[in-house]
Amino acid sequence: MKATLILLLLAQVSWAGPFEQRGLFDFMLEDEASGIEPYKQVLPPDHMEPMVPMCPFRCQCHLRVVQCSDLGLDKVPRHIPPDTTLLDLQNNKITEIKDDDFKGLKNLHTLILVNNKISKINPGVFTPLVKLERLYLSKNHLKELPDKMPKTLQELRAHENEISKVRKTVFNGLNHLIVIELGTNPLKSSGIENGAFQSMKRLSYLRIADTNITAIPQGLPLSLTELHLDGNKITKVDASSLKGLTNLAKLGLSFNSISAVDNGSLANIPHVREIHLDNNKLTRVPVGLAEHKYIQVVYLHNNNISEVGVNDFCPPGYNTKKTSYSRVSLFSNPVQYWELPPTAFRCVYVSGALQLGNF
Ligand SMILES: *[C@@H]1O[C@H](CO)[C@@H](O)[C@H](O)[C@H]1NC(C)=O
Ligand SMILES: *[C@@H]1O[C@H](CO)[C@@H](O)[C@H](O)[C@H]1NC(C)=O
Ligand SMILES: *[C@@H]1O[C@H](CO)[C@@H](O)[C@H](O)[C@H]1NC(C)=O
């Protein structure tokens, strides 16, 4: 802790504000005609070179944040201060990330490359970034996720690229990843290698929406709390792909082609609170809702559900430990709300929770 603080202080001394102070010292020393060269004593030699704070042309550098967005840049600029913690290069025209583009940026925590034209990232590029936690690559032309991403990475966003394959090896050793966003990529189910996400023991949020995957990926990490797979071509919820996901709280499967939810699927995600299955092809209410203790939100609108059983949503009897639903939607299904059994929602105590009619 102490060491970190000292490092941070040193980093600040070597760049940013204190340069003005140098000027001041200079002036005082000159006045005294002491002839001492002050910098050599105070600062290590490699920090002596720049007489003005280093900042890439036209970028703005402040408090170790380097802001180079919207500048029409076609490559990563030179002279990025070595103590930079956040580098923002979004909305430019960068096409390639070259080997030494991020050389020496060992304090970088966040790298924003969103909305460029990047199709190539050279393999060793991230090696110097030993503290990188957030890498934002969305809206580029990447065909694959880059290799050798820093092991310190916690958040990876790469939606709206041209990624068609997700290889397991890409995530090797990335044990700190918490968030992965891969939506709007031309992925097919076969493009996601089995168990691709499995080794990430802290992964909590995974979003692969608006792709062409036809099944829930197999071998998802048991740490997941949110899984967002909306807008895909998934045809079925198979229980095996949800096995062991006891931390899952939110499951998004809207706008797929799901016609069946395996019996046992909901039992495999015992702590789920919210399920979105609207805009699919379900013909019945998923089995297991009534027994499930914690589900509060169930979206089933825009399906092909033609009947609802008296025990589809609520367990038999009244005296149960089930958490009340806070939102259930069933509109735009062939079943008419006046055909619903009057007691089907006896365990819904929250007023306004039900959306049944088509109005
Ligand atoms: C999914 O496939 C369709 C037809 O094969 C294609 O037109 C569409 O662009 C694909 N979507 C994505 C996100 O790749
Ligand atoms: C679902 O599985 C449970 C336990 O295996 C079984 O009791 C139940 O009848 C099944 N329900 C349906 C609709 O298949
Ligand atoms: C709805 O389900 C019925 C069978 O219950 C089926 O005949 C019909 O084709 C389905 N409609 C759609 C739009 O999938």
Coordinates of C-alpha atoms and ligand atoms in Angstrom, one line a residue:
M1 CA 0.0 0.0 0.0
K2 CA 2.7 2.4 1.1
A3 CA 4.8 1.5 -1.9
T4 CA 2.0 2.1 -4.3
L5 CA 1.4 5.5 -2.8
I6 CA 5.0 6.5 -3.2
L7 CA 5.1 5.2 -6.7
L8 CA 2.0 7.3 -7.5
L9 CA 3.6 10.4 -6.0
L10 CA 6.8 9.8 -7.9
A11 CA 4.8 9.4 -11.1
Q12 CA 3.1 12.7 -10.5
V13 CA 6.4 14.5 -9.8
S14 CA 7.8 13.2 -13.0
W15 CA 5.0 14.6 -15.2
A16 CA 2.0 17.0 -14.9
G17 CA 1.9 19.8 -12.4
P18 CA 5.3 19.8 -10.8
F19 CA 7.0 21.1 -13.9
E20 CA 5.8 24.6 -13.0
Q21 CA 7.5 24.1 -9.7
R22 CA 10.8 23.3 -11.4
G23 CA 10.5 26.7 -13.0
L24 CA 10.0 28.3 -9.7
F25 CA 13.0 26.5 -8.2
D26 CA 15.0 27.5 -11.1
F27 CA 14.2 31.1 -10.6
M28 CA 14.9 31.1 -6.9
L29 CA 18.2 29.3 -7.4
E30 CA 19.2 31.7 -10.1
D31 CA 18.4 34.6 -7.8
E32 CA 20.8 33.1 -5.2
A33 CA 23.3 32.5 -8.0
S34 CA 24.0 29.2 -6.4
G35 CA 24.7 27.5 -9.8
I36 CA 23.3 24.2 -8.6
E37 CA 21.5 22.2 -11.2
P38 CA 18.4 21.2 -9.3
Y39 CA 16.8 18.5 -11.4
K40 CA 19.8 16.2 -11.4
Q41 CA 19.5 15.9 -7.6
V42 CA 15.8 15.5 -7.3
L43 CA 14.8 13.4 -10.3
P44 CA 16.2 10.2 -11.7
P45 CA 18.1 10.8 -15.0
D46 CA 15.5 9.2 -17.3
H47 CA 12.9 11.7 -16.1
M48 CA 15.1 14.7 -17.0
E49 CA 14.7 14.7 -20.8
P50 CA 11.4 16.6 -21.4
M51 CA 11.5 20.2 -20.4
V52 CA 7.8 20.5 -21.1
P53 CA 5.2 17.9 -20.1
M54 CA 5.1 15.2 -22.7
C55 CA 1.7 15.0 -24.5
P56 CA 0.9 13.7 -28.0
F57 CA 0.2 16.4 -30.5
R58 CA -3.4 17.6 -30.2
C59 CA -4.3 15.3 -27.4
Q60 CA -5.1 16.5 -23.9
C61 CA -3.2 15.3 -21.0
H62 CA -4.4 15.8 -17.5
L63 CA -3.9 13.9 -14.2
R64 CA -2.4 11.0 -16.1
V65 CA -5.5 10.7 -18.4
V66 CA -4.6 11.1 -22.1
Q67 CA -7.5 12.1 -24.2
C68 CA -7.0 11.7 -28.0
S69 CA -10.6 11.0 -29.1
D70 CA -12.2 12.4 -32.3
L71 CA -8.9 13.6 -33.9
G72 CA -9.0 11.6 -37.1
L73 CA -5.9 9.7 -36.1
D74 CA -4.9 6.9 -38.3
K75 CA -2.4 5.4 -35.9
V76 CA -1.7 5.4 -32.2
P77 CA 0.2 8.6 -31.5
R78 CA 3.8 8.8 -30.2
H79 CA 5.0 10.4 -27.0
I80 CA 2.3 9.1 -24.7
P81 CA 3.5 9.9 -21.1
P82 CA 4.8 6.7 -19.5
D83 CA 2.7 7.2 -16.3
T84 CA -0.6 7.4 -18.2
T85 CA -3.4 5.4 -16.5
L86 CA -6.2 6.0 -19.0
L87 CA -5.7 6.3 -22.7
D88 CA -8.7 7.3 -24.8
L89 CA -8.4 6.8 -28.5
Q90 CA -12.0 6.4 -29.5
N91 CA -13.6 7.8 -32.6
N92 CA -10.5 7.8 -34.7
K93 CA -9.5 6.0 -37.9
I94 CA -6.8 3.7 -36.5
T95 CA -6.5 0.6 -38.6
E96 CA -3.8 -1.4 -36.9
I97 CA -2.2 -1.7 -33.5
K98 CA 1.5 -2.1 -33.9
D99 CA 4.0 -3.9 -31.6
D100 CA 5.4 -0.9 -29.8
D101 CA 2.3 1.3 -29.8
F102 CA 1.9 1.0 -26.0
K103 CA 5.5 0.4 -25.1
G104 CA 6.3 1.4 -21.5
L105 CA 2.8 2.2 -20.4
K106 CA 3.1 0.0 -17.4
N107 CA 0.6 2.0 -15.3
L108 CA -2.2 1.9 -17.9
H109 CA -5.5 0.8 -16.3
T110 CA -7.9 1.6 -19.1
L111 CA -7.5 1.5 -22.9
I112 CA -10.3 2.8 -25.0
L113 CA -10.1 2.0 -28.7
V114 CA -13.8 2.1 -29.5
N115 CA -15.0 3.1 -32.9
N116 CA -11.9 2.9 -35.0
K117 CA -11.1 0.8 -38.0
I118 CA -8.9 -1.7 -36.3
S119 CA -8.6 -5.0 -38.1
K120 CA -5.2 -6.0 -36.9
I121 CA -3.6 -6.2 -33.4
N122 CA -0.1 -7.4 -33.4
P123 CA 0.5 -10.3 -30.9
G124 CA 2.9 -8.7 -28.4
V125 CA 1.1 -5.4 -28.2
F126 CA -0.4 -5.8 -24.7
T127 CA 2.7 -7.3 -23.1
P128 CA 3.9 -3.9 -21.6
L129 CA 0.5 -3.2 -20.1
V130 CA 1.1 -5.1 -16.9
K131 CA -1.7 -3.2 -15.0
L132 CA -4.4 -3.1 -17.7
E133 CA -7.9 -3.7 -16.3
R134 CA -10.3 -2.4 -18.9
L135 CA -9.9 -2.9 -22.6
Y136 CA -12.6 -1.5 -24.9
L137 CA -12.4 -2.7 -28.5
S138 CA -16.0 -2.3 -29.6
K139 CA -17.0 -0.9 -33.0
N140 CA -13.9 -2.0 -35.0
H141 CA -13.2 -4.6 -37.7
L142 CA -11.6 -7.3 -35.6
K143 CA -12.1 -10.9 -36.9
E144 CA -10.8 -12.5 -33.7
L145 CA -10.1 -11.5 -30.2
P146 CA -6.5 -10.6 -29.7
D147 CA -4.0 -13.0 -28.2
K148 CA -2.0 -12.4 -25.1
M149 CA -4.3 -10.0 -23.4
P150 CA -3.0 -8.9 -20.0
K151 CA -3.7 -11.3 -17.2
T152 CA -4.8 -8.3 -15.0
L153 CA -7.8 -7.7 -17.4
Q154 CA -11.1 -7.4 -15.6
E155 CA -13.3 -6.0 -18.4
L156 CA -13.3 -6.8 -22.1
R157 CA -15.7 -5.2 -24.5
A158 CA -15.6 -6.1 -28.1
H159 CA -19.1 -5.7 -29.5
E160 CA -19.8 -4.7 -33.1
N161 CA -16.8 -6.3 -34.6
E162 CA -16.4 -9.0 -37.2
I163 CA -15.6 -11.8 -34.8
S164 CA -16.8 -15.1 -36.0
K165 CA -14.7 -17.4 -33.7
V166 CA -14.0 -17.4 -30.0
R167 CA -11.1 -19.7 -29.2
K168 CA -10.6 -21.1 -25.7
T169 CA -6.9 -20.2 -25.7
V170 CA -7.6 -16.5 -26.0
F171 CA -8.8 -16.6 -22.4
N172 CA -6.0 -18.7 -21.0
G173 CA -4.8 -17.3 -17.7
L174 CA -7.3 -14.4 -17.8
N175 CA -8.4 -15.3 -14.3
H176 CA -9.4 -11.8 -13.3
L177 CA -12.0 -11.2 -16.0
I178 CA -15.3 -10.1 -14.6
V179 CA -17.1 -8.6 -17.6
I180 CA -17.2 -9.8 -21.2
E181 CA -19.2 -8.1 -23.9
L182 CA -19.2 -9.7 -27.4
G183 CA -22.6 -8.7 -28.8
T184 CA -23.3 -7.9 -32.5
N185 CA -20.6 -10.1 -34.0
P186 CA -21.1 -12.7 -36.8
L187 CA -20.8 -15.6 -34.4
K188 CA -22.3 -18.9 -35.0
S189 CA -22.6 -21.6 -32.3
S190 CA -19.8 -23.6 -33.8
G191 CA -17.7 -20.5 -33.6
I192 CA -17.6 -20.6 -29.8
E193 CA -15.3 -23.3 -28.8
N194 CA -16.7 -25.6 -26.1
G195 CA -15.8 -24.4 -22.7
A196 CA -14.3 -21.2 -24.1
F197 CA -15.3 -19.3 -21.0
Q198 CA -14.9 -22.0 -18.4
S199 CA -11.5 -21.2 -17.0
M200 CA -12.5 -17.7 -15.9
K201 CA -13.3 -18.2 -12.2
R202 CA -14.5 -14.7 -11.6
L203 CA -16.5 -14.0 -14.7
S204 CA -19.7 -12.5 -13.6
Y205 CA -21.2 -10.8 -16.6
L206 CA -21.3 -12.3 -20.1
R207 CA -23.2 -10.7 -23.0
I208 CA -23.4 -12.3 -26.4
A209 CA -26.5 -10.6 -27.9
D210 CA -27.4 -10.1 -31.5
T211 CA -25.2 -12.8 -33.0
N212 CA -26.2 -15.9 -34.9
I213 CA -25.5 -18.5 -32.1
T214 CA -28.1 -21.2 -32.1
A215 CA -27.5 -22.6 -28.6
I216 CA -26.5 -21.4 -25.1
P217 CA -22.7 -21.9 -25.0
Q218 CA -21.6 -25.0 -23.1
G219 CA -19.3 -24.9 -20.1
L220 CA -20.1 -21.5 -18.7
P221 CA -18.2 -20.4 -15.6
L222 CA -20.1 -21.1 -12.3
S223 CA -19.4 -17.6 -11.1
L224 CA -21.8 -16.0 -13.7
T225 CA -24.4 -13.7 -12.2
E226 CA -25.7 -12.3 -15.5
L227 CA -26.0 -14.0 -18.9
H228 CA -27.4 -12.0 -21.7
L229 CA -28.1 -13.9 -24.9
D230 CA -30.9 -11.8 -26.4
G231 CA -31.4 -11.5 -30.2
N232 CA -29.7 -14.7 -31.2
K233 CA -31.0 -17.8 -33.0
I234 CA -31.2 -20.0 -30.0
T235 CA -33.9 -22.7 -30.5
K236 CA -34.0 -24.4 -27.1
V237 CA -33.0 -23.9 -23.5
D238 CA -31.1 -27.1 -22.7
A239 CA -30.8 -27.8 -19.0
S240 CA -27.2 -29.0 -19.3
S241 CA -25.8 -25.7 -20.4
L242 CA -27.1 -24.0 -17.2
K243 CA -25.8 -26.7 -15.0
G244 CA -24.2 -25.5 -11.8
L245 CA -24.9 -21.8 -12.5
T246 CA -26.0 -21.3 -8.9
N247 CA -25.0 -17.6 -8.9
L248 CA -27.0 -16.7 -11.9
A249 CA -29.4 -13.9 -11.1
K250 CA -30.4 -12.6 -14.6
L251 CA -30.9 -14.6 -17.7
G252 CA -31.8 -12.7 -21.0
L253 CA -33.1 -14.8 -23.9
S254 CA -35.5 -12.4 -25.5
F255 CA -35.8 -12.4 -29.3
N256 CA -34.6 -15.9 -30.0
S257 CA -36.4 -18.8 -31.6
I258 CA -36.9 -20.8 -28.5
S259 CA -39.7 -23.3 -28.7
A260 CA -38.8 -25.4 -25.6
V261 CA -37.3 -25.0 -22.2
D262 CA -36.0 -28.3 -20.9
N263 CA -37.5 -29.6 -17.7
G264 CA -34.8 -29.0 -15.1
S265 CA -33.4 -25.8 -16.6
L266 CA -34.8 -23.6 -13.9
A267 CA -33.8 -26.1 -11.2
N268 CA -30.2 -25.6 -12.4
I269 CA -30.3 -21.9 -11.7
P270 CA -31.8 -21.9 -8.2
H271 CA -31.1 -18.2 -7.5
V272 CA -32.2 -16.6 -10.7
R273 CA -34.4 -13.6 -10.1
E274 CA -35.1 -12.4 -13.6
I275 CA -35.8 -14.3 -16.8
H276 CA -36.5 -12.7 -20.2
L277 CA -38.1 -15.2 -22.6
D278 CA -40.3 -12.8 -24.5
N279 CA -40.4 -12.8 -28.3
N280 CA -39.7 -16.5 -28.8
K281 CA -41.8 -19.5 -29.9
L282 CA -42.7 -21.0 -26.6
T283 CA -45.9 -23.0 -26.6
R284 CA -46.1 -23.4 -22.9
V285 CA -45.0 -21.8 -19.6
P286 CA -41.5 -23.1 -18.7
V287 CA -41.7 -26.0 -16.2
G288 CA -40.4 -25.3 -12.8
L289 CA -41.5 -21.7 -12.3
A290 CA -44.0 -22.7 -9.6
E291 CA -41.3 -24.5 -7.5
H292 CA -38.7 -21.9 -8.0
K293 CA -38.2 -19.8 -4.9
Y294 CA -36.6 -16.6 -6.1
I295 CA -37.8 -15.7 -9.6
Q296 CA -39.5 -12.3 -9.5
V297 CA -39.5 -11.2 -13.1
V298 CA -40.7 -13.4 -16.0
Y299 CA -41.2 -12.0 -19.4
L300 CA -43.2 -14.4 -21.7
H301 CA -44.9 -11.9 -24.0
N302 CA -44.9 -12.4 -27.8
N303 CA -44.8 -16.2 -27.7
N304 CA -47.1 -18.9 -28.8
I305 CA -48.5 -20.0 -25.4
S306 CA -52.0 -21.2 -25.9
E307 CA -52.8 -22.3 -22.4
V308 CA -51.8 -21.6 -18.8
G309 CA -52.2 -24.3 -16.1
V310 CA -53.4 -23.4 -12.6
N311 CA -50.0 -24.4 -11.1
D312 CA -47.7 -23.1 -13.9
F313 CA -46.7 -20.0 -11.9
C314 CA -47.5 -20.7 -8.3
P315 CA -47.0 -23.8 -6.1
P316 CA -50.1 -25.7 -5.0
G317 CA -51.6 -24.3 -1.9
Y318 CA -51.2 -20.8 -0.5
N319 CA -48.8 -21.0 2.4
T320 CA -45.4 -21.1 0.7
K321 CA -42.0 -19.5 1.0
K322 CA -42.0 -18.3 -2.6
T323 CA -40.9 -14.8 -3.3
S324 CA -43.6 -12.8 -5.0
Y325 CA -43.4 -12.0 -8.6
S326 CA -42.8 -8.3 -9.3
R327 CA -43.4 -8.6 -13.1
V328 CA -45.0 -11.2 -15.2
S329 CA -45.8 -10.5 -18.9
L330 CA -48.0 -12.8 -21.0
F331 CA -49.5 -10.5 -23.6
S332 CA -49.3 -11.2 -27.3
N333 CA -49.8 -15.0 -26.8
P334 CA -52.7 -17.0 -28.2
V335 CA -54.1 -17.5 -24.7
Q336 CA -56.6 -14.8 -23.9
Y337 CA -56.4 -13.2 -20.5
W338 CA -60.1 -14.0 -19.8
E339 CA -59.2 -17.7 -20.3
L340 CA -56.6 -17.7 -17.6
P341 CA -57.5 -19.7 -14.5
P342 CA -58.5 -17.1 -11.8
T343 CA -56.1 -18.7 -9.3
A344 CA -53.1 -19.1 -11.6
F345 CA -51.5 -16.0 -10.1
R346 CA -52.4 -16.5 -6.4
C347 CA -48.8 -16.0 -5.4
V348 CA -48.5 -12.6 -7.0
Y349 CA -48.9 -10.0 -4.2
V350 CA -47.4 -7.0 -5.9
S351 CA -50.0 -4.8 -7.5
G352 CA -49.5 -4.0 -11.2
A353 CA -47.1 -6.9 -11.5
L354 CA -49.1 -8.7 -14.2
Q355 CA -49.2 -7.7 -17.8
L356 CA -51.7 -10.0 -19.4
G357 CA -53.8 -8.1 -22.0
N358 CA -52.9 -6.7 -25.3
F359 CA -53.4 -3.1 -24.5
Ligands
LIG1 C1 -26.7 -13.7 -39.2 O1 -27.0 -14.4 -40.3 C2 -27.7 -13.7 -41.3 C3 -28.1 -14.6 -42.4 O2 -27.2 -15.7 -42.5 C4 -26.9 -12.5 -41.7 O3 -27.6 -11.8 -42.7 C5 -26.6 -11.7 -40.5 O4 -25.8 -10.6 -40.9 C6 -25.9 -12.5 -39.4 N1 -25.9 -11.7 -38.2 C7 -24.7 -11.4 -37.6 C8 -24.8 -10.5 -36.5 O5 -23.7 -11.8 -38.1
LIG2 C1 -40.2 -32.5 -14.8 O1 -39.3 -33.2 -14.0 C2 -39.8 -33.5 -12.7 C3 -38.6 -34.2 -12.0 O2 -37.8 -35.0 -12.8 C4 -41.0 -34.4 -12.9 O3 -41.5 -34.7 -11.6 C5 -42.0 -33.7 -13.7 O4 -43.1 -34.5 -13.9 C6 -41.5 -33.2 -15.0 N1 -42.4 -32.4 -15.7 C7 -42.7 -32.4 -16.9 C8 -43.7 -31.5 -17.4 O5 -42.1 -33.2 -17.7
LIG3 C1 -48.0 -22.1 -32.5 O1 -48.2 -23.4 -32.0 C2 -49.0 -24.2 -32.7 C3 -49.1 -25.5 -32.0 O2 -49.5 -25.3 -30.7 C4 -48.5 -24.4 -34.1 O3 -49.4 -25.2 -34.9 C5 -48.3 -23.1 -34.8 O4 -47.6 -23.2 -36.0 C6 -47.4 -22.2 -33.9 N1 -47.3 -20.8 -34.4 C7 -46.2 -20.2 -34.6 C8 -46.3 -18.9 -35.2 O5 -45.1 -20.7 -34.3

